[in-house]
Amino acid sequence: GSEPTEAKALVMGAKIKAEIKRGMEIINQAYNRRPDIGYIIDVLTRQNKSIHDLQTCVTIQPGLPVCCMLANLTRSVAEIAKLHRLEEQQQQQQHPDAQTTNTNDNARKDKDEDDTPRNRDKDRKKENEY
């Protein structure tokens, strides 16, 4: 008796899970086109639309930035490196057991720090002294 009911429940559960996943994808796409959650909620509630309607109702509007345009601008590669180091530090604080630094990168960094024009001049002077 209960096996067919359990099988049906599993199938229904899988279908519901797939629908939820698809709905989340649609909401995410709508948010990427128009990053205003208030507007998206308004479309769903006041305009009485379904999640699937968001694909056609929420469009890119001239003058409003899309999600990828909201990223922070940087002025230099050094600024990007600084932001990357901050992210690594935050990850290390959140997951202290995980090792995120690469020993080859550290060795390369140490070599690069030694290979400055001032240090090269010092090395040449030392060589000339012998």
PDB file of C-alpha atoms in Angstrom:
ATOM      1  CA  GLY A   1       0.000   0.000   0.000  1.00  0.00           C
ATOM      2  CA  SER A   2       2.240   2.874   1.011  1.00  0.00           C
ATOM      3  CA  GLU A   3       5.072   2.311  -1.507  1.00  0.00           C
ATOM      4  CA  PRO A   4       3.236   3.880  -4.485  1.00  0.00           C
ATOM      5  CA  THR A   5       2.291   6.834  -2.278  1.00  0.00           C
ATOM      6  CA  GLU A   6       5.908   7.252  -1.155  1.00  0.00           C
ATOM      7  CA  ALA A   7       7.146   7.028  -4.749  1.00  0.00           C
ATOM      8  CA  LYS A   8       4.607   9.657  -5.820  1.00  0.00           C
ATOM      9  CA  ALA A   9       5.701  11.872  -2.928  1.00  0.00           C
ATOM     10  CA  LEU A  10       9.351  11.540  -3.993  1.00  0.00           C
ATOM     11  CA  VAL A  11       8.489  12.416  -7.590  1.00  0.00           C
ATOM     12  CA  MET A  12       6.401  15.374  -6.450  1.00  0.00           C
ATOM     13  CA  GLY A  13       9.205  16.488  -4.135  1.00  0.00           C
ATOM     14  CA  ALA A  14      11.720  16.373  -7.001  1.00  0.00           C
ATOM     15  CA  LYS A  15       9.345  18.370  -9.231  1.00  0.00           C
ATOM     16  CA  ILE A  16       8.792  20.973  -6.516  1.00  0.00           C
ATOM     17  CA  LYS A  17      12.536  21.234  -5.899  1.00  0.00           C
ATOM     18  CA  ALA A  18      13.137  21.758  -9.639  1.00  0.00           C
ATOM     19  CA  GLU A  19      10.430  24.442  -9.767  1.00  0.00           C
ATOM     20  CA  ILE A  20      11.926  26.248  -6.776  1.00  0.00           C
ATOM     21  CA  LYS A  21      15.375  26.152  -8.389  1.00  0.00           C
ATOM     22  CA  ARG A  22      13.966  27.509 -11.668  1.00  0.00           C
ATOM     23  CA  GLY A  23      12.078  30.219  -9.798  1.00  0.00           C
ATOM     24  CA  MET A  24      15.254  31.273  -8.012  1.00  0.00           C
ATOM     25  CA  GLU A  25      17.082  31.459 -11.359  1.00  0.00           C
ATOM     26  CA  ILE A  26      14.313  33.642 -12.820  1.00  0.00           C
ATOM     27  CA  ILE A  27      14.376  35.987  -9.807  1.00  0.00           C
ATOM     28  CA  ASN A  28      18.174  36.212 -10.011  1.00  0.00           C
ATOM     29  CA  GLN A  29      18.017  37.023 -13.747  1.00  0.00           C
ATOM     30  CA  ALA A  30      15.364  39.679 -13.111  1.00  0.00           C
ATOM     31  CA  TYR A  31      17.502  41.194 -10.347  1.00  0.00           C
ATOM     32  CA  ASN A  32      20.526  41.259 -12.667  1.00  0.00           C
ATOM     33  CA  ARG A  33      18.478  43.186 -15.237  1.00  0.00           C
ATOM     34  CA  ARG A  34      17.010  45.555 -12.653  1.00  0.00           C
ATOM     35  CA  PRO A  35      18.734  45.419  -9.228  1.00  0.00           C
ATOM     36  CA  ASP A  36      15.781  46.800  -7.287  1.00  0.00           C
ATOM     37  CA  ILE A  37      14.185  44.125  -5.132  1.00  0.00           C
ATOM     38  CA  GLY A  38      11.365  46.515  -4.233  1.00  0.00           C
ATOM     39  CA  TYR A  39      10.409  46.802  -7.892  1.00  0.00           C
ATOM     40  CA  ILE A  40      10.523  43.026  -8.354  1.00  0.00           C
ATOM     41  CA  ILE A  41       8.302  42.513  -5.302  1.00  0.00           C
ATOM     42  CA  ASP A  42       5.932  45.171  -6.636  1.00  0.00           C
ATOM     43  CA  VAL A  43       5.661  43.296  -9.937  1.00  0.00           C
ATOM     44  CA  LEU A  44       4.875  40.079  -8.081  1.00  0.00           C
ATOM     45  CA  THR A  45       2.394  41.551  -5.589  1.00  0.00           C
ATOM     46  CA  ARG A  46       0.720  44.728  -6.824  1.00  0.00           C
ATOM     47  CA  GLN A  47       0.811  43.795 -10.478  1.00  0.00           C
ATOM     48  CA  ASN A  48      -0.259  40.243  -9.559  1.00  0.00           C
ATOM     49  CA  LYS A  49       2.328  38.552 -11.805  1.00  0.00           C
ATOM     50  CA  SER A  50       3.906  35.138 -11.371  1.00  0.00           C
ATOM     51  CA  ILE A  51       7.610  34.445 -11.029  1.00  0.00           C
ATOM     52  CA  HIS A  52       7.637  33.249 -14.641  1.00  0.00           C
ATOM     53  CA  ASP A  53       6.221  36.640 -15.712  1.00  0.00           C
ATOM     54  CA  LEU A  54       9.388  38.311 -14.383  1.00  0.00           C
ATOM     55  CA  GLN A  55      11.176  37.121 -17.533  1.00  0.00           C
ATOM     56  CA  THR A  56       9.119  39.547 -19.616  1.00  0.00           C
ATOM     57  CA  CYS A  57       7.964  42.152 -17.073  1.00  0.00           C
ATOM     58  CA  VAL A  58      11.369  43.068 -15.619  1.00  0.00           C
ATOM     59  CA  THR A  59      13.493  44.539 -18.360  1.00  0.00           C
ATOM     60  CA  ILE A  60      16.606  46.656 -18.628  1.00  0.00           C
ATOM     61  CA  GLN A  61      15.686  50.322 -18.373  1.00  0.00           C
ATOM     62  CA  PRO A  62      17.817  53.094 -19.940  1.00  0.00           C
ATOM     63  CA  GLY A  63      19.531  55.083 -17.217  1.00  0.00           C
ATOM     64  CA  LEU A  64      19.296  52.344 -14.568  1.00  0.00           C
ATOM     65  CA  PRO A  65      22.469  50.306 -14.016  1.00  0.00           C
ATOM     66  CA  VAL A  66      22.341  46.555 -14.444  1.00  0.00           C
ATOM     67  CA  CYS A  67      23.902  44.429 -11.726  1.00  0.00           C
ATOM     68  CA  CYS A  68      27.340  43.991 -13.328  1.00  0.00           C
ATOM     69  CA  MET A  69      27.611  47.788 -13.695  1.00  0.00           C
ATOM     70  CA  LEU A  70      27.375  48.209  -9.931  1.00  0.00           C
ATOM     71  CA  ALA A  71      30.862  46.786  -9.326  1.00  0.00           C
ATOM     72  CA  ASN A  72      33.481  49.009  -7.693  1.00  0.00           C
ATOM     73  CA  LEU A  73      35.902  50.756 -10.001  1.00  0.00           C
ATOM     74  CA  THR A  74      39.597  50.562  -9.270  1.00  0.00           C
ATOM     75  CA  ARG A  75      42.348  52.927 -10.319  1.00  0.00           C
ATOM     76  CA  SER A  76      45.307  50.568 -10.444  1.00  0.00           C
ATOM     77  CA  VAL A  77      46.492  46.996 -10.378  1.00  0.00           C
ATOM     78  CA  ALA A  78      47.913  47.678  -6.912  1.00  0.00           C
ATOM     79  CA  GLU A  79      44.422  48.539  -5.670  1.00  0.00           C
ATOM     80  CA  ILE A  80      43.088  45.265  -7.084  1.00  0.00           C
ATOM     81  CA  ALA A  81      45.902  43.354  -5.360  1.00  0.00           C
ATOM     82  CA  LYS A  82      45.137  45.140  -2.082  1.00  0.00           C
ATOM     83  CA  LEU A  83      41.439  44.215  -2.344  1.00  0.00           C
ATOM     84  CA  HIS A  84      42.393  40.622  -3.157  1.00  0.00           C
ATOM     85  CA  ARG A  85      44.652  40.442  -0.079  1.00  0.00           C
ATOM     86  CA  LEU A  86      41.804  41.790   2.080  1.00  0.00           C
ATOM     87  CA  GLU A  87      39.487  39.090   0.720  1.00  0.00           C
ATOM     88  CA  GLU A  88      42.102  36.418   1.484  1.00  0.00           C
ATOM     89  CA  GLN A  89      42.494  37.754   5.030  1.00  0.00           C
ATOM     90  CA  GLN A  90      38.729  37.664   5.539  1.00  0.00           C
ATOM     91  CA  GLN A  91      38.595  34.094   4.238  1.00  0.00           C
ATOM     92  CA  GLN A  92      41.418  33.089   6.579  1.00  0.00           C
ATOM     93  CA  GLN A  93      39.576  34.650   9.522  1.00  0.00           C
ATOM     94  CA  GLN A  94      36.396  32.785   8.607  1.00  0.00           C
ATOM     95  CA  HIS A  95      38.210  29.482   7.912  1.00  0.00           C
ATOM     96  CA  PRO A  96      41.447  29.480   9.950  1.00  0.00           C
ATOM     97  CA  ASP A  97      42.120  25.787   9.235  1.00  0.00           C
ATOM     98  CA  ALA A  98      42.169  26.269   5.454  1.00  0.00           C
ATOM     99  CA  GLN A  99      45.491  27.326   3.969  1.00  0.00           C
ATOM    100  CA  THR A 100      44.873  29.781   1.132  1.00  0.00           C
ATOM    101  CA  THR A 101      48.395  31.029   0.411  1.00  0.00           C
ATOM    102  CA  ASN A 102      50.575  29.321  -2.126  1.00  0.00           C
ATOM    103  CA  THR A 103      54.220  28.868  -1.148  1.00  0.00           C
ATOM    104  CA  ASN A 104      55.321  29.452  -4.750  1.00  0.00           C
ATOM    105  CA  ASP A 105      53.505  32.800  -4.748  1.00  0.00           C
ATOM    106  CA  ASN A 106      55.232  33.759  -1.486  1.00  0.00           C
ATOM    107  CA  ALA A 107      58.644  32.798  -2.874  1.00  0.00           C
ATOM    108  CA  ARG A 108      57.973  34.796  -6.035  1.00  0.00           C
ATOM    109  CA  LYS A 109      56.858  37.793  -3.941  1.00  0.00           C
ATOM    110  CA  ASP A 110      60.034  37.611  -1.841  1.00  0.00           C
ATOM    111  CA  LYS A 111      62.152  37.435  -4.993  1.00  0.00           C
ATOM    112  CA  ASP A 112      60.304  40.401  -6.510  1.00  0.00           C
ATOM    113  CA  GLU A 113      60.838  42.456  -3.361  1.00  0.00           C
ATOM    114  CA  ASP A 114      64.601  41.743  -3.554  1.00  0.00           C
ATOM    115  CA  ASP A 115      64.681  42.597  -7.240  1.00  0.00           C
ATOM    116  CA  THR A 116      64.171  46.351  -6.963  1.00  0.00           C
ATOM    117  CA  PRO A 117      66.550  48.801  -8.686  1.00  0.00           C
ATOM    118  CA  ARG A 118      67.924  49.934  -5.307  1.00  0.00           C
ATOM    119  CA  ASN A 119      68.665  46.350  -4.231  1.00  0.00           C
ATOM    120  CA  ARG A 120      70.260  45.550  -7.605  1.00  0.00           C
ATOM    121  CA  ASP A 121      72.577  48.562  -7.175  1.00  0.00           C
ATOM    122  CA  LYS A 122      73.521  47.352  -3.689  1.00  0.00           C
ATOM    123  CA  ASP A 123      74.289  43.891  -5.110  1.00  0.00           C
ATOM    124  CA  ARG A 124      76.502  45.405  -7.829  1.00  0.00           C
ATOM    125  CA  LYS A 125      78.429  47.474  -5.279  1.00  0.00           C
ATOM    126  CA  LYS A 126      79.009  44.360  -3.188  1.00  0.00           C
ATOM    127  CA  GLU A 127      80.284  42.504  -6.252  1.00  0.00           C
ATOM    128  CA  ASN A 128      82.678  45.351  -7.101  1.00  0.00           C
ATOM    129  CA  GLU A 129      84.077  45.339  -3.554  1.00  0.00           C
ATOM    130  CA  TYR A 130      85.384  41.779  -3.936  1.00  0.00           C
TER     131      TYR A 130
END
